[in-house]
PDB file of N, CA and C in Angstrom:
ATOM      1  N   MET C  83       0.826  -1.176   0.000  1.00  0.00           N
ATOM      2  CA  MET C  83       0.000   0.000   0.000  1.00  0.00           C
ATOM      3  C   MET C  83       0.873   1.243   0.000  1.00  0.00           C
ATOM      4  N   ALA C  84       0.399   2.300  -0.581  1.00  0.00           N
ATOM      5  CA  ALA C  84       1.159   3.541  -0.611  1.00  0.00           C
ATOM      6  C   ALA C  84       1.177   4.153   0.784  1.00  0.00           C
ATOM      7  N   SER C  85       2.321   4.669   1.179  1.00  0.00           N
ATOM      8  CA  SER C  85       2.425   5.254   2.505  1.00  0.00           C
ATOM      9  C   SER C  85       2.614   6.754   2.388  1.00  0.00           C
ATOM     10  N   GLY C  86       2.265   7.448   3.456  1.00  0.00           N
ATOM     11  CA  GLY C  86       2.437   8.891   3.484  1.00  0.00           C
ATOM     12  C   GLY C  86       1.254   9.622   2.888  1.00  0.00           C
ATOM     13  N   CYS C  87       1.317  10.930   3.030  1.00  0.00           N
ATOM     14  CA  CYS C  87       0.231  11.790   2.564  1.00  0.00           C
ATOM     15  C   CYS C  87       0.127  11.799   1.036  1.00  0.00           C
ATOM     16  N   SER C  88       1.253  11.813   0.345  1.00  0.00           N
ATOM     17  CA  SER C  88       1.215  11.857  -1.118  1.00  0.00           C
ATOM     18  C   SER C  88       0.651  10.561  -1.695  1.00  0.00           C
ATOM     19  N   GLY C  89       0.914   9.440  -1.043  1.00  0.00           N
ATOM     20  CA  GLY C  89       0.357   8.172  -1.490  1.00  0.00           C
ATOM     21  C   GLY C  89      -1.151   8.131  -1.344  1.00  0.00           C
ATOM     22  N   ARG C  90      -1.655   8.738  -0.282  1.00  0.00           N
ATOM     23  CA  ARG C  90      -3.108   8.797  -0.077  1.00  0.00           C
ATOM     24  C   ARG C  90      -3.781   9.628  -1.165  1.00  0.00           C
ATOM     25  N   TRP C  91      -3.157  10.767  -1.513  1.00  0.00           N
ATOM     26  CA  TRP C  91      -3.722  11.607  -2.557  1.00  0.00           C
ATOM     27  C   TRP C  91      -3.674  10.921  -3.915  1.00  0.00           C
ATOM     28  N   LEU C  92      -2.643  10.157  -4.153  1.00  0.00           N
ATOM     29  CA  LEU C  92      -2.525   9.431  -5.410  1.00  0.00           C
ATOM     30  C   LEU C  92      -3.623   8.377  -5.534  1.00  0.00           C
ATOM     31  N   ILE C  93      -3.873   7.655  -4.457  1.00  0.00           N
ATOM     32  CA  ILE C  93      -4.947   6.654  -4.466  1.00  0.00           C
ATOM     33  C   ILE C  93      -6.294   7.324  -4.669  1.00  0.00           C
ATOM     34  N   PHE C  94      -6.522   8.446  -3.993  1.00  0.00           N
ATOM     35  CA  PHE C  94      -7.781   9.170  -4.148  1.00  0.00           C
ATOM     36  C   PHE C  94      -7.955   9.652  -5.592  1.00  0.00           C
ATOM     37  N   LEU C  95      -6.897  10.206  -6.180  1.00  0.00           N
ATOM     38  CA  LEU C  95      -6.965  10.686  -7.557  1.00  0.00           C
ATOM     39  C   LEU C  95      -7.232   9.548  -8.536  1.00  0.00           C
ATOM     40  N   LEU C  96      -6.596   8.411  -8.325  1.00  0.00           N
ATOM     41  CA  LEU C  96      -6.842   7.245  -9.185  1.00  0.00           C
ATOM     42  C   LEU C  96      -8.285   6.764  -9.078  1.00  0.00           C
ATOM     43  N   MET C  97      -8.850   6.790  -7.876  1.00  0.00           N
ATOM     44  CA  MET C  97     -10.246   6.379  -7.709  1.00  0.00           C
ATOM     45  C   MET C  97     -11.188   7.347  -8.427  1.00  0.00           C
ATOM     46  N   VAL C  98     -10.900   8.638  -8.370  1.00  0.00           N
ATOM     47  CA  VAL C  98     -11.723   9.627  -9.073  1.00  0.00           C
ATOM     48  C   VAL C  98     -11.637   9.420 -10.579  1.00  0.00           C
ATOM     49  N   ILE C  99     -10.437   9.176 -11.095  1.00  0.00           N
ATOM     50  CA  ILE C  99     -10.264   8.948 -12.532  1.00  0.00           C
ATOM     51  C   ILE C  99     -10.981   7.675 -12.965  1.00  0.00           C
ATOM     52  N   LEU C 100     -10.857   6.608 -12.182  1.00  0.00           N
ATOM     53  CA  LEU C 100     -11.565   5.368 -12.519  1.00  0.00           C
ATOM     54  C   LEU C 100     -13.076   5.557 -12.463  1.00  0.00           C
ATOM     55  N   GLY C 101     -13.552   6.335 -11.501  1.00  0.00           N
ATOM     56  CA  GLY C 101     -14.981   6.629 -11.427  1.00  0.00           C
ATOM     57  C   GLY C 101     -15.463   7.405 -12.633  1.00  0.00           C
ATOM     58  N   THR C 102     -14.649   8.345 -13.116  1.00  0.00           N
ATOM     59  CA  THR C 102     -15.019   9.110 -14.305  1.00  0.00           C
ATOM     60  C   THR C 102     -15.085   8.204 -15.529  1.00  0.00           C
ATOM     61  N   PHE C 103     -14.095   7.321 -15.676  1.00  0.00           N
ATOM     62  CA  PHE C 103     -14.131   6.370 -16.787  1.00  0.00           C
ATOM     63  C   PHE C 103     -15.356   5.466 -16.702  1.00  0.00           C
ATOM     64  N   LEU C 104     -15.684   5.029 -15.503  1.00  0.00           N
ATOM     65  CA  LEU C 104     -16.875   4.198 -15.313  1.00  0.00           C
ATOM     66  C   LEU C 104     -18.131   4.966 -15.707  1.00  0.00           C
ATOM     67  N   GLY C 105     -18.214   6.234 -15.312  1.00  0.00           N
ATOM     68  CA  GLY C 105     -19.365   7.060 -15.679  1.00  0.00           C
ATOM     69  C   GLY C 105     -19.484   7.272 -17.175  1.00  0.00           C
ATOM     70  N   ILE C 106     -18.358   7.489 -17.851  1.00  0.00           N
ATOM     71  CA  ILE C 106     -18.378   7.660 -19.306  1.00  0.00           C
ATOM     72  C   ILE C 106     -18.815   6.363 -19.980  1.00  0.00           C
ATOM     73  N   PHE C 107     -18.326   5.229 -19.471  1.00  0.00           N
ATOM     74  CA  PHE C 107     -18.712   3.933 -20.029  1.00  0.00           C
ATOM     75  C   PHE C 107     -20.203   3.674 -19.825  1.00  0.00           C
ATOM     76  N   LEU C 108     -20.707   3.929 -18.625  1.00  0.00           N
ATOM     77  CA  LEU C 108     -22.118   3.651 -18.334  1.00  0.00           C
ATOM     78  C   LEU C 108     -23.057   4.632 -19.023  1.00  0.00           C
ATOM     79  N   SER C 109     -22.563   5.803 -19.415  1.00  0.00           N
ATOM     80  CA  SER C 109     -23.431   6.770 -20.099  1.00  0.00           C
ATOM     81  C   SER C 109     -23.762   6.326 -21.517  1.00  0.00           C
ATOM     82  N   ARG C 110     -23.101   5.315 -22.014  1.00  0.00           N
ATOM     83  CA  ARG C 110     -23.366   4.820 -23.374  1.00  0.00           C
ATOM     84  C   ARG C 110     -24.565   3.874 -23.428  1.00  0.00           C
ATOM     85  N   PHE C 111     -25.058   3.437 -22.288  1.00  0.00           N
ATOM     86  CA  PHE C 111     -26.216   2.551 -22.240  1.00  0.00           C
ATOM     87  C   PHE C 111     -27.475   3.394 -22.072  1.00  0.00           C
ATOM     88  N   GLY C 112     -28.497   3.086 -22.841  1.00  0.00           N
ATOM     89  CA  GLY C 112     -29.707   3.897 -22.885  1.00  0.00           C
ATOM     90  C   GLY C 112     -30.381   4.109 -21.550  1.00  0.00           C
ATOM     91  N   VAL C 113     -30.496   3.074 -20.752  1.00  0.00           N
ATOM     92  CA  VAL C 113     -31.202   3.176 -19.480  1.00  0.00           C
ATOM     93  C   VAL C 113     -30.426   4.059 -18.495  1.00  0.00           C
ATOM     94  N   LEU C 114     -29.117   3.964 -18.499  1.00  0.00           N
ATOM     95  CA  LEU C 114     -28.285   4.691 -17.542  1.00  0.00           C
ATOM     96  C   LEU C 114     -27.791   6.036 -18.058  1.00  0.00           C
ATOM     97  N   ALA C 115     -28.057   6.351 -19.307  1.00  0.00           N
ATOM     98  CA  ALA C 115     -27.504   7.553 -19.919  1.00  0.00           C
ATOM     99  C   ALA C 115     -27.938   8.824 -19.195  1.00  0.00           C
ATOM    100  N   LYS C 116     -29.183   8.896 -18.766  1.00  0.00           N
ATOM    101  CA  LYS C 116     -29.646  10.128 -18.118  1.00  0.00           C
ATOM    102  C   LYS C 116     -29.037  10.307 -16.728  1.00  0.00           C
ATOM    103  N   TYR C 117     -28.607   9.235 -16.088  1.00  0.00           N
ATOM    104  CA  TYR C 117     -27.990   9.340 -14.760  1.00  0.00           C
ATOM    105  C   TYR C 117     -26.506   9.650 -14.836  1.00  0.00           C
ATOM    106  N   PHE C 118     -25.845   9.193 -15.880  1.00  0.00           N
ATOM    107  CA  PHE C 118     -24.402   9.359 -15.990  1.00  0.00           C
ATOM    108  C   PHE C 118     -23.998  10.381 -17.050  1.00  0.00           C
ATOM    109  N   LYS C 119     -24.883  11.309 -17.394  1.00  0.00           N
ATOM    110  CA  LYS C 119     -24.491  12.364 -18.327  1.00  0.00           C
ATOM    111  C   LYS C 119     -23.512  13.300 -17.628  1.00  0.00           C
ATOM    112  N   ASN C 120     -22.758  14.050 -18.404  1.00  0.00           N
ATOM    113  CA  ASN C 120     -21.757  14.953 -17.840  1.00  0.00           C
ATOM    114  C   ASN C 120     -22.436  16.100 -17.110  1.00  0.00           C
ATOM    115  N   ILE C 121     -22.044  16.302 -15.861  1.00  0.00           N
ATOM    116  CA  ILE C 121     -22.561  17.415 -15.080  1.00  0.00           C
ATOM    117  C   ILE C 121     -21.776  18.677 -15.435  1.00  0.00           C
ATOM    118  N   VAL C 122     -20.460  18.538 -15.511  1.00  0.00           N
ATOM    119  CA  VAL C 122     -19.580  19.643 -15.879  1.00  0.00           C
ATOM    120  C   VAL C 122     -18.724  19.186 -17.049  1.00  0.00           C
ATOM    121  N   ASP C 123     -18.688  19.979 -18.093  1.00  0.00           N
ATOM    122  CA  ASP C 123     -17.866  19.691 -19.268  1.00  0.00           C
ATOM    123  C   ASP C 123     -17.190  20.992 -19.678  1.00  0.00           C
ATOM    124  N   VAL C 124     -15.993  21.221 -19.147  1.00  0.00           N
ATOM    125  CA  VAL C 124     -15.277  22.465 -19.350  1.00  0.00           C
ATOM    126  C   VAL C 124     -13.969  22.174 -20.082  1.00  0.00           C
ATOM    127  N   GLY C 125     -13.596  23.044 -20.987  1.00  0.00           N
ATOM    128  CA  GLY C 125     -12.324  22.843 -21.672  1.00  0.00           C
ATOM    129  C   GLY C 125     -12.030  23.963 -22.647  1.00  0.00           C
ATOM    130  N   PHE C 126     -10.860  23.876 -23.248  1.00  0.00           N
ATOM    131  CA  PHE C 126     -10.481  24.834 -24.282  1.00  0.00           C
ATOM    132  C   PHE C 126      -9.673  24.119 -25.354  1.00  0.00           C
ATOM    133  N   ASP C 127      -9.687  24.721 -26.505  1.00  0.00           N
ATOM    134  CA  ASP C 127      -8.968  24.184 -27.657  1.00  0.00           C
ATOM    135  C   ASP C 127      -8.241  25.342 -28.314  1.00  0.00           C
ATOM    136  N   THR C 128      -6.946  25.201 -28.502  1.00  0.00           N
ATOM    137  CA  THR C 128      -6.157  26.296 -29.066  1.00  0.00           C
ATOM    138  C   THR C 128      -6.110  26.278 -30.586  1.00  0.00           C
ATOM    139  N   GLY C 129      -6.771  25.334 -31.184  1.00  0.00           N
ATOM    140  CA  GLY C 129      -6.727  25.222 -32.638  1.00  0.00           C
ATOM    141  C   GLY C 129      -5.737  24.153 -33.049  1.00  0.00           C
ATOM    142  N   SER C 130      -5.448  24.100 -34.311  1.00  0.00           N
ATOM    143  CA  SER C 130      -4.540  23.066 -34.787  1.00  0.00           C
ATOM    144  C   SER C 130      -3.555  23.641 -35.798  1.00  0.00           C
ATOM    145  N   LEU C 131      -2.454  22.947 -35.934  1.00  0.00           N
ATOM    146  CA  LEU C 131      -1.416  23.290 -36.898  1.00  0.00           C
ATOM    147  C   LEU C 131      -1.285  22.115 -37.854  1.00  0.00           C
ATOM    148  N   ASP C 132      -1.663  22.337 -39.098  1.00  0.00           N
ATOM    149  CA  ASP C 132      -1.651  21.276 -40.091  1.00  0.00           C
ATOM    150  C   ASP C 132      -0.431  21.451 -41.000  1.00  0.00           C
ATOM    151  N   LEU C 133       0.492  20.476 -40.949  1.00  0.00           N
ATOM    152  CA  LEU C 133       1.717  20.537 -41.747  1.00  0.00           C
ATOM    153  C   LEU C 133       1.731  19.490 -42.857  1.00  0.00           C
ATOM    154  N   LEU C 134       0.579  19.129 -43.343  1.00  0.00           N
ATOM    155  CA  LEU C 134       0.360  18.166 -44.412  1.00  0.00           C
ATOM    156  C   LEU C 134       0.642  16.722 -43.982  1.00  0.00           C
ATOM    157  N   PHE C 135       1.696  16.469 -43.254  1.00  0.00           N
ATOM    158  CA  PHE C 135       2.007  15.103 -42.841  1.00  0.00           C
ATOM    159  C   PHE C 135       1.705  14.873 -41.365  1.00  0.00           C
ATOM    160  N   ILE C 136       1.463  15.938 -40.607  1.00  0.00           N
ATOM    161  CA  ILE C 136       1.137  15.818 -39.194  1.00  0.00           C
ATOM    162  C   ILE C 136       0.189  16.950 -38.810  1.00  0.00           C
ATOM    163  N   ASN C 137      -0.723  16.644 -37.941  1.00  0.00           N
ATOM    164  CA  ASN C 137      -1.677  17.629 -37.455  1.00  0.00           C
ATOM    165  C   ASN C 137      -1.469  17.763 -35.952  1.00  0.00           C
ATOM    166  N   LEU C 138      -0.988  18.914 -35.498  1.00  0.00           N
ATOM    167  CA  LEU C 138      -0.725  19.162 -34.090  1.00  0.00           C
ATOM    168  C   LEU C 138      -1.879  19.944 -33.483  1.00  0.00           C
ATOM    169  N   ARG C 139      -2.278  19.519 -32.282  1.00  0.00           N
ATOM    170  CA  ARG C 139      -3.410  20.156 -31.620  1.00  0.00           C
ATOM    171  C   ARG C 139      -3.219  20.068 -30.127  1.00  0.00           C
ATOM    172  N   PHE C 140      -3.543  21.129 -29.416  1.00  0.00           N
ATOM    173  CA  PHE C 140      -3.494  21.125 -27.968  1.00  0.00           C
ATOM    174  C   PHE C 140      -4.872  21.469 -27.440  1.00  0.00           C
ATOM    175  N   ALA C 141      -5.401  20.589 -26.617  1.00  0.00           N
ATOM    176  CA  ALA C 141      -6.713  20.812 -26.028  1.00  0.00           C
ATOM    177  C   ALA C 141      -6.716  20.239 -24.614  1.00  0.00           C
ATOM    178  N   LEU C 142      -7.534  20.804 -23.760  1.00  0.00           N
ATOM    179  CA  LEU C 142      -7.666  20.345 -22.389  1.00  0.00           C
ATOM    180  C   LEU C 142      -9.133  20.428 -22.011  1.00  0.00           C
ATOM    181  N   SER C 143      -9.677  19.351 -21.454  1.00  0.00           N
ATOM    182  CA  SER C 143     -11.068  19.391 -21.026  1.00  0.00           C
ATOM    183  C   SER C 143     -11.250  18.539 -19.774  1.00  0.00           C
ATOM    184  N   PHE C 144     -12.210  18.911 -18.988  1.00  0.00           N
ATOM    185  CA  PHE C 144     -12.567  18.190 -17.778  1.00  0.00           C
ATOM    186  C   PHE C 144     -14.010  17.748 -17.900  1.00  0.00           C
ATOM    187  N   LYS C 145     -14.258  16.489 -17.571  1.00  0.00           N
ATOM    188  CA  LYS C 145     -15.610  15.947 -17.591  1.00  0.00           C
ATOM    189  C   LYS C 145     -15.912  15.390 -16.206  1.00  0.00           C
ATOM    190  N   ILE C 146     -16.965  15.885 -15.608  1.00  0.00           N
ATOM    191  CA  ILE C 146     -17.381  15.416 -14.283  1.00  0.00           C
ATOM    192  C   ILE C 146     -18.776  14.856 -14.434  1.00  0.00           C
ATOM    193  N   ASN C 147     -18.967  13.625 -13.950  1.00  0.00           N
ATOM    194  CA  ASN C 147     -20.263  12.985 -14.014  1.00  0.00           C
ATOM    195  C   ASN C 147     -20.530  12.253 -12.695  1.00  0.00           C
ATOM    196  N   LEU C 148     -21.611  11.521 -12.632  1.00  0.00           N
ATOM    197  CA  LEU C 148     -21.963  10.800 -11.412  1.00  0.00           C
ATOM    198  C   LEU C 148     -20.888   9.787 -11.040  1.00  0.00           C
ATOM    199  N   GLY C 149     -20.251   9.186 -12.015  1.00  0.00           N
ATOM    200  CA  GLY C 149     -19.169   8.241 -11.746  1.00  0.00           C
ATOM    201  C   GLY C 149     -17.993   8.897 -11.036  1.00  0.00           C
ATOM    202  N   THR C 150     -17.745  10.181 -11.311  1.00  0.00           N
ATOM    203  CA  THR C 150     -16.679  10.909 -10.630  1.00  0.00           C
ATOM    204  C   THR C 150     -16.963  10.985  -9.142  1.00  0.00           C
ATOM    205  N   PHE C 151     -18.213  11.292  -8.790  1.00  0.00           N
ATOM    206  CA  PHE C 151     -18.586  11.375  -7.380  1.00  0.00           C
ATOM    207  C   PHE C 151     -18.558  10.004  -6.716  1.00  0.00           C
ATOM    208  N   ILE C 152     -18.968   8.977  -7.446  1.00  0.00           N
ATOM    209  CA  ILE C 152     -18.907   7.618  -6.900  1.00  0.00           C
ATOM    210  C   ILE C 152     -17.455   7.219  -6.660  1.00  0.00           C
ATOM    211  N   GLY C 153     -16.573   7.548  -7.592  1.00  0.00           N
ATOM    212  CA  GLY C 153     -15.150   7.261  -7.425  1.00  0.00           C
ATOM    213  C   GLY C 153     -14.546   8.023  -6.261  1.00  0.00           C
ATOM    214  N   ALA C 154     -14.950   9.284  -6.077  1.00  0.00           N
ATOM    215  CA  ALA C 154     -14.443  10.080  -4.957  1.00  0.00           C
ATOM    216  C   ALA C 154     -14.911   9.487  -3.632  1.00  0.00           C
ATOM    217  N   LEU C 155     -16.172   9.106  -3.557  1.00  0.00           N
ATOM    218  CA  LEU C 155     -16.681   8.478  -2.324  1.00  0.00           C
ATOM    219  C   LEU C 155     -15.990   7.154  -2.055  1.00  0.00           C
ATOM    220  N   ALA C 156     -15.752   6.365  -3.101  1.00  0.00           N
ATOM    221  CA  ALA C 156     -15.037   5.101  -2.927  1.00  0.00           C
ATOM    222  C   ALA C 156     -13.603   5.349  -2.463  1.00  0.00           C
ATOM    223  N   GLY C 157     -12.962   6.400  -2.967  1.00  0.00           N
ATOM    224  CA  GLY C 157     -11.618   6.742  -2.545  1.00  0.00           C
ATOM    225  C   GLY C 157     -11.555   7.148  -1.092  1.00  0.00           C
ATOM    226  N   VAL C 158     -12.522   7.959  -0.651  1.00  0.00           N
ATOM    227  CA  VAL C 158     -12.572   8.363   0.755  1.00  0.00           C
ATOM    228  C   VAL C 158     -12.836   7.161   1.639  1.00  0.00           C
ATOM    229  N   TRP C 159     -13.764   6.309   1.230  1.00  0.00           N
ATOM    230  CA  TRP C 159     -14.081   5.115   2.015  1.00  0.00           C
ATOM    231  C   TRP C 159     -12.872   4.166   2.079  1.00  0.00           C
ATOM    232  N   PHE C 160     -12.174   4.028   0.973  1.00  0.00           N
ATOM    233  CA  PHE C 160     -11.013   3.149   0.912  1.00  0.00           C
ATOM    234  C   PHE C 160      -9.878   3.647   1.805  1.00  0.00           C
ATOM    235  N   LEU C 161      -9.727   4.961   1.914  1.00  0.00           N
ATOM    236  CA  LEU C 161      -8.636   5.549   2.689  1.00  0.00           C
ATOM    237  C   LEU C 161      -8.960   5.742   4.173  1.00  0.00           C
ATOM    238  N   ARG C 162     -10.160   5.451   4.587  1.00  0.00           N
ATOM    239  CA  ARG C 162     -10.501   5.627   6.017  1.00  0.00           C
ATOM    240  C   ARG C 162      -9.687   4.790   6.917  1.00  0.00           C
TER     241      ARG C 162
END
């Protein structure tokens, strides 16, 4: 198990990320889609640079859904 304060934060962050992935996966099913839709979807895109053989793009976005909260609660419960 990870020791120290930084290890606890790492485990918590991993649980939140796994919860978000779970929420994105479950949002693809019709019955669960309305429960796992994105609550917050924030991001920016700086555009792209097209050099004919490569297309460079920088973008950053955050998606928060019900799975994120479930992952956060699981992380807190796991670290108790």
